[in-house]
Amino acid sequence: AQSVAQPEDQVNVAEGNPLTVKCTYSVSGNPYLFWYVQYPNRGLQFLLKYITGDNLVKGSYGFEAEFNKSQTSFHLKKPSALVSDSALYFCAVREGDYKLSFGAGTTVTVRA
Amino acid sequence: DAGVIQSPRHEVTEMGQEVTLRCKPISGHNSLFWYRQTMMRGLELLIYFNNNVPIDDSGMPEDRFSAKMPNASFSTLKIQPSEPRDSAVYFCASSHPGNEQFFGPGTRLTVL
């Protein structure tokens, strides 16, 4: 079965500093990987995806993610974090044609 | 587009009562998903519809749960009878097949 792991429950950074949220995956075959963000009392919002092609994927709100096949990682990054980036972030891998398997989530807190 | 619409946003009911959650997917999306989110179990896929047909209901926890999609613009998730352990946030999501899923705002269910 496909799976993802988010090794950090929480990430704390100062505003203006780089933000990295880690994700590793375990799949058979080519991975289809996604990042979602969830703000309090809201649904999940799609940030970006990797299907094939360039290893660096750019997404919404200035986020990007780097696919690393040798390290089986798909870390989410933002060069300069904002207080408004404070939220819960989920990495997910698609199993088959439709099923998403989500990580446990990482809570990001950006302090002013 | 208004995005995925869910109602009600909050539901408080007593054990043993019937609960019906409603979802209107994004127009043109023919894949629809129901998820449950809890602290203990994270995000779980309950059921997946494609072109209004249930394709995968392996995540439905037990016979008390049922879901229908009578047409392309409406789906329901019903719990009868409800139990306190059903308390969770229930999300509906829609997509074009194989593409990223767009989530609704969720229904927060509390069963007393």
JSON list of C-alpha atoms in Angstrom, two decimals, chain B:
[
{"chain": "B", "resi": 1, "resn": "ASP", "atom": "CA", "xyz": [-17.60, 28.78, -8.85]},
{"chain": "B", "resi": 2, "resn": "ALA", "atom": "CA", "xyz": [-18.83, 28.56, -5.27]},
{"chain": "B", "resi": 3, "resn": "GLY", "atom": "CA", "xyz": [-16.73, 25.52, -4.51]},
{"chain": "B", "resi": 4, "resn": "VAL", "atom": "CA", "xyz": [-18.00, 22.44, -2.73]},
{"chain": "B", "resi": 5, "resn": "ILE", "atom": "CA", "xyz": [-20.98, 23.28, -0.56]},
{"chain": "B", "resi": 6, "resn": "GLN", "atom": "CA", "xyz": [-21.85, 21.35, 2.57]},
{"chain": "B", "resi": 7, "resn": "SER", "atom": "CA", "xyz": [-24.75, 21.65, 4.96]},
{"chain": "B", "resi": 8, "resn": "PRO", "atom": "CA", "xyz": [-25.24, 21.94, 7.79]},
{"chain": "B", "resi": 9, "resn": "ARG", "atom": "CA", "xyz": [-21.93, 23.37, 9.03]},
{"chain": "B", "resi": 10, "resn": "HIS", "atom": "CA", "xyz": [-22.63, 22.25, 12.56]},
{"chain": "B", "resi": 11, "resn": "GLU", "atom": "CA", "xyz": [-24.94, 19.53, 13.83]},
{"chain": "B", "resi": 12, "resn": "VAL", "atom": "CA", "xyz": [-25.60, 18.60, 17.43]},
{"chain": "B", "resi": 13, "resn": "THR", "atom": "CA", "xyz": [-27.84, 15.63, 18.03]},
{"chain": "B", "resi": 14, "resn": "GLU", "atom": "CA", "xyz": [-28.61, 13.02, 20.61]},
{"chain": "B", "resi": 15, "resn": "MET", "atom": "CA", "xyz": [-27.54, 9.41, 20.48]},
{"chain": "B", "resi": 16, "resn": "GLY", "atom": "CA", "xyz": [-29.96, 7.30, 18.48]},
{"chain": "B", "resi": 17, "resn": "GLN", "atom": "CA", "xyz": [-31.13, 10.10, 16.20]},
{"chain": "B", "resi": 18, "resn": "GLU", "atom": "CA", "xyz": [-30.78, 10.06, 12.44]},
{"chain": "B", "resi": 19, "resn": "VAL", "atom": "CA", "xyz": [-28.30, 12.51, 10.95]},
{"chain": "B", "resi": 20, "resn": "THR", "atom": "CA", "xyz": [-28.15, 13.56, 7.30]},
{"chain": "B", "resi": 21, "resn": "LEU", "atom": "CA", "xyz": [-25.23, 15.49, 5.88]},
{"chain": "B", "resi": 22, "resn": "ARG", "atom": "CA", "xyz": [-25.49, 17.12, 2.48]},
{"chain": "B", "resi": 23, "resn": "CYS", "atom": "CA", "xyz": [-23.02, 17.99, -0.24]},
{"chain": "B", "resi": 24, "resn": "LYS", "atom": "CA", "xyz": [-23.12, 19.83, -3.55]},
{"chain": "B", "resi": 25, "resn": "PRO", "atom": "CA", "xyz": [-19.97, 19.19, -5.59]},
{"chain": "B", "resi": 26, "resn": "ILE", "atom": "CA", "xyz": [-18.32, 21.62, -7.95]},
{"chain": "B", "resi": 27, "resn": "SER", "atom": "CA", "xyz": [-20.18, 21.71, -11.24]},
{"chain": "B", "resi": 28, "resn": "GLY", "atom": "CA", "xyz": [-18.55, 19.46, -13.83]},
{"chain": "B", "resi": 29, "resn": "HIS", "atom": "CA", "xyz": [-16.71, 17.31, -11.31]},
{"chain": "B", "resi": 30, "resn": "ASN", "atom": "CA", "xyz": [-17.83, 13.72, -11.63]},
{"chain": "B", "resi": 31, "resn": "SER", "atom": "CA", "xyz": [-15.88, 12.27, -8.72]},
{"chain": "B", "resi": 32, "resn": "LEU", "atom": "CA", "xyz": [-17.20, 12.78, -5.19]},
{"chain": "B", "resi": 33, "resn": "PHE", "atom": "CA", "xyz": [-15.68, 11.73, -1.90]},
{"chain": "B", "resi": 34, "resn": "TRP", "atom": "CA", "xyz": [-16.85, 11.67, 1.73]},
{"chain": "B", "resi": 35, "resn": "TYR", "atom": "CA", "xyz": [-14.18, 11.85, 4.44]},
{"chain": "B", "resi": 36, "resn": "ARG", "atom": "CA", "xyz": [-14.22, 11.81, 8.23]},
{"chain": "B", "resi": 37, "resn": "GLN", "atom": "CA", "xyz": [-11.63, 13.67, 10.30]},
{"chain": "B", "resi": 38, "resn": "THR", "atom": "CA", "xyz": [-10.91, 12.91, 13.94]},
{"chain": "B", "resi": 39, "resn": "MET", "atom": "CA", "xyz": [-7.96, 13.58, 16.20]},
{"chain": "B", "resi": 40, "resn": "MET", "atom": "CA", "xyz": [-7.41, 9.89, 16.77]},
{"chain": "B", "resi": 41, "resn": "ARG", "atom": "CA", "xyz": [-7.65, 8.61, 13.21]},
{"chain": "B", "resi": 42, "resn": "GLY", "atom": "CA", "xyz": [-6.91, 11.64, 11.07]},
{"chain": "B", "resi": 43, "resn": "LEU", "atom": "CA", "xyz": [-8.56, 11.83, 7.65]},
{"chain": "B", "resi": 44, "resn": "GLU", "atom": "CA", "xyz": [-10.36, 8.70, 6.51]},
{"chain": "B", "resi": 45, "resn": "LEU", "atom": "CA", "xyz": [-12.02, 8.12, 3.17]},
{"chain": "B", "resi": 46, "resn": "LEU", "atom": "CA", "xyz": [-15.53, 6.80, 3.75]},
{"chain": "B", "resi": 47, "resn": "ILE", "atom": "CA", "xyz": [-16.88, 6.44, 0.23]},
{"chain": "B", "resi": 48, "resn": "TYR", "atom": "CA", "xyz": [-16.08, 7.39, -3.35]},
{"chain": "B", "resi": 49, "resn": "PHE", "atom": "CA", "xyz": [-18.58, 8.01, -6.16]},
{"chain": "B", "resi": 50, "resn": "ASN", "atom": "CA", "xyz": [-17.80, 8.31, -9.85]},
{"chain": "B", "resi": 51, "resn": "ASN", "atom": "CA", "xyz": [-20.55, 9.49, -12.20]},
{"chain": "B", "resi": 52, "resn": "ASN", "atom": "CA", "xyz": [-23.02, 9.12, -9.31]},
{"chain": "B", "resi": 53, "resn": "VAL", "atom": "CA", "xyz": [-22.15, 5.44, -8.80]},
{"chain": "B", "resi": 54, "resn": "PRO", "atom": "CA", "xyz": [-20.54, 4.25, -5.56]},
{"chain": "B", "resi": 55, "resn": "ILE", "atom": "CA", "xyz": [-17.19, 2.77, -6.52]},
{"chain": "B", "resi": 56, "resn": "ASP", "atom": "CA", "xyz": [-15.50, 2.23, -3.17]},
{"chain": "B", "resi": 57, "resn": "ASP", "atom": "CA", "xyz": [-17.39, 2.10, 0.12]},
{"chain": "B", "resi": 58, "resn": "SER", "atom": "CA", "xyz": [-14.79, 0.09, 1.99]},
{"chain": "B", "resi": 59, "resn": "GLY", "atom": "CA", "xyz": [-14.24, 2.96, 4.39]},
{"chain": "B", "resi": 60, "resn": "MET", "atom": "CA", "xyz": [-17.82, 3.12, 5.60]},
{"chain": "B", "resi": 61, "resn": "PRO", "atom": "CA", "xyz": [-17.46, 2.07, 9.24]},
{"chain": "B", "resi": 62, "resn": "GLU", "atom": "CA", "xyz": [-20.63, 0.03, 9.63]},
{"chain": "B", "resi": 63, "resn": "ASP", "atom": "CA", "xyz": [-24.18, -0.44, 8.43]},
{"chain": "B", "resi": 64, "resn": "ARG", "atom": "CA", "xyz": [-25.35, 2.60, 10.34]},
{"chain": "B", "resi": 65, "resn": "PHE", "atom": "CA", "xyz": [-23.65, 4.70, 7.66]},
{"chain": "B", "resi": 66, "resn": "SER", "atom": "CA", "xyz": [-25.09, 5.06, 4.18]},
{"chain": "B", "resi": 67, "resn": "ALA", "atom": "CA", "xyz": [-24.45, 7.44, 1.30]},
{"chain": "B", "resi": 68, "resn": "LYS", "atom": "CA", "xyz": [-26.33, 8.28, -1.86]},
{"chain": "B", "resi": 69, "resn": "MET", "atom": "CA", "xyz": [-25.74, 10.38, -4.93]},
{"chain": "B", "resi": 70, "resn": "PRO", "atom": "CA", "xyz": [-29.07, 10.70, -6.76]},
{"chain": "B", "resi": 71, "resn": "ASN", "atom": "CA", "xyz": [-27.67, 13.12, -9.33]},
{"chain": "B", "resi": 72, "resn": "ALA", "atom": "CA", "xyz": [-24.47, 14.87, -10.34]},
{"chain": "B", "resi": 73, "resn": "SER", "atom": "CA", "xyz": [-25.08, 17.86, -8.10]},
{"chain": "B", "resi": 74, "resn": "PHE", "atom": "CA", "xyz": [-26.11, 16.32, -4.80]},
{"chain": "B", "resi": 75, "resn": "SER", "atom": "CA", "xyz": [-24.98, 13.69, -2.32]},
{"chain": "B", "resi": 76, "resn": "THR", "atom": "CA", "xyz": [-25.98, 12.73, 1.20]},
{"chain": "B", "resi": 77, "resn": "LEU", "atom": "CA", "xyz": [-24.29, 10.86, 4.01]},
{"chain": "B", "resi": 78, "resn": "LYS", "atom": "CA", "xyz": [-26.68, 9.42, 6.56]},
{"chain": "B", "resi": 79, "resn": "ILE", "atom": "CA", "xyz": [-26.01, 7.99, 9.98]},
{"chain": "B", "resi": 80, "resn": "GLN", "atom": "CA", "xyz": [-28.85, 6.04, 11.58]},
{"chain": "B", "resi": 81, "resn": "PRO", "atom": "CA", "xyz": [-28.78, 5.60, 14.51]},
{"chain": "B", "resi": 82, "resn": "SER", "atom": "CA", "xyz": [-26.04, 7.99, 15.52]},
{"chain": "B", "resi": 83, "resn": "GLU", "atom": "CA", "xyz": [-23.64, 7.24, 18.36]},
{"chain": "B", "resi": 84, "resn": "PRO", "atom": "CA", "xyz": [-21.26, 9.49, 20.36]},
{"chain": "B", "resi": 85, "resn": "ARG", "atom": "CA", "xyz": [-18.25, 7.89, 18.64]},
{"chain": "B", "resi": 86, "resn": "ASP", "atom": "CA", "xyz": [-19.53, 9.26, 15.33]},
{"chain": "B", "resi": 87, "resn": "SER", "atom": "CA", "xyz": [-18.65, 12.77, 16.52]},
{"chain": "B", "resi": 88, "resn": "ALA", "atom": "CA", "xyz": [-16.18, 14.15, 13.98]},
{"chain": "B", "resi": 89, "resn": "VAL", "atom": "CA", "xyz": [-15.83, 16.59, 11.12]},
{"chain": "B", "resi": 90, "resn": "TYR", "atom": "CA", "xyz": [-17.19, 15.19, 7.89]},
{"chain": "B", "resi": 91, "resn": "PHE", "atom": "CA", "xyz": [-15.84, 16.54, 4.62]},
{"chain": "B", "resi": 92, "resn": "CYS", "atom": "CA", "xyz": [-17.11, 16.21, 1.10]},
{"chain": "B", "resi": 93, "resn": "ALA", "atom": "CA", "xyz": [-14.68, 16.65, -1.79]},
{"chain": "B", "resi": 94, "resn": "SER", "atom": "CA", "xyz": [-15.02, 16.59, -5.56]},
{"chain": "B", "resi": 95, "resn": "SER", "atom": "CA", "xyz": [-12.70, 16.37, -8.53]},
{"chain": "B", "resi": 96, "resn": "HIS", "atom": "CA", "xyz": [-12.26, 15.48, -12.14]},
{"chain": "B", "resi": 97, "resn": "PRO", "atom": "CA", "xyz": [-11.19, 11.82, -12.14]},
{"chain": "B", "resi": 98, "resn": "GLY", "atom": "CA", "xyz": [-7.54, 11.49, -11.20]},
{"chain": "B", "resi": 99, "resn": "ASN", "atom": "CA", "xyz": [-7.05, 15.18, -10.49]},
{"chain": "B", "resi": 100, "resn": "GLU", "atom": "CA", "xyz": [-6.68, 17.04, -7.22]},
{"chain": "B", "resi": 101, "resn": "GLN", "atom": "CA", "xyz": [-9.65, 17.00, -4.91]},
{"chain": "B", "resi": 102, "resn": "PHE", "atom": "CA", "xyz": [-11.40, 20.16, -3.74]},
{"chain": "B", "resi": 103, "resn": "PHE", "atom": "CA", "xyz": [-12.83, 20.02, -0.25]},
{"chain": "B", "resi": 104, "resn": "GLY", "atom": "CA", "xyz": [-15.90, 21.60, 1.23]},
{"chain": "B", "resi": 105, "resn": "PRO", "atom": "CA", "xyz": [-15.85, 23.44, 4.56]},
{"chain": "B", "resi": 106, "resn": "GLY", "atom": "CA", "xyz": [-17.00, 20.38, 6.47]},
{"chain": "B", "resi": 107, "resn": "THR", "atom": "CA", "xyz": [-19.81, 19.51, 8.87]},
{"chain": "B", "resi": 108, "resn": "ARG", "atom": "CA", "xyz": [-18.88, 19.33, 12.53]},
{"chain": "B", "resi": 109, "resn": "LEU", "atom": "CA", "xyz": [-21.05, 16.61, 14.05]},
{"chain": "B", "resi": 110, "resn": "THR", "atom": "CA", "xyz": [-21.51, 16.24, 17.78]},
{"chain": "B", "resi": 111, "resn": "VAL", "atom": "CA", "xyz": [-23.52, 13.29, 19.07]},
{"chain": "B", "resi": 112, "resn": "LEU", "atom": "CA", "xyz": [-24.42, 13.59, 22.73]}
]
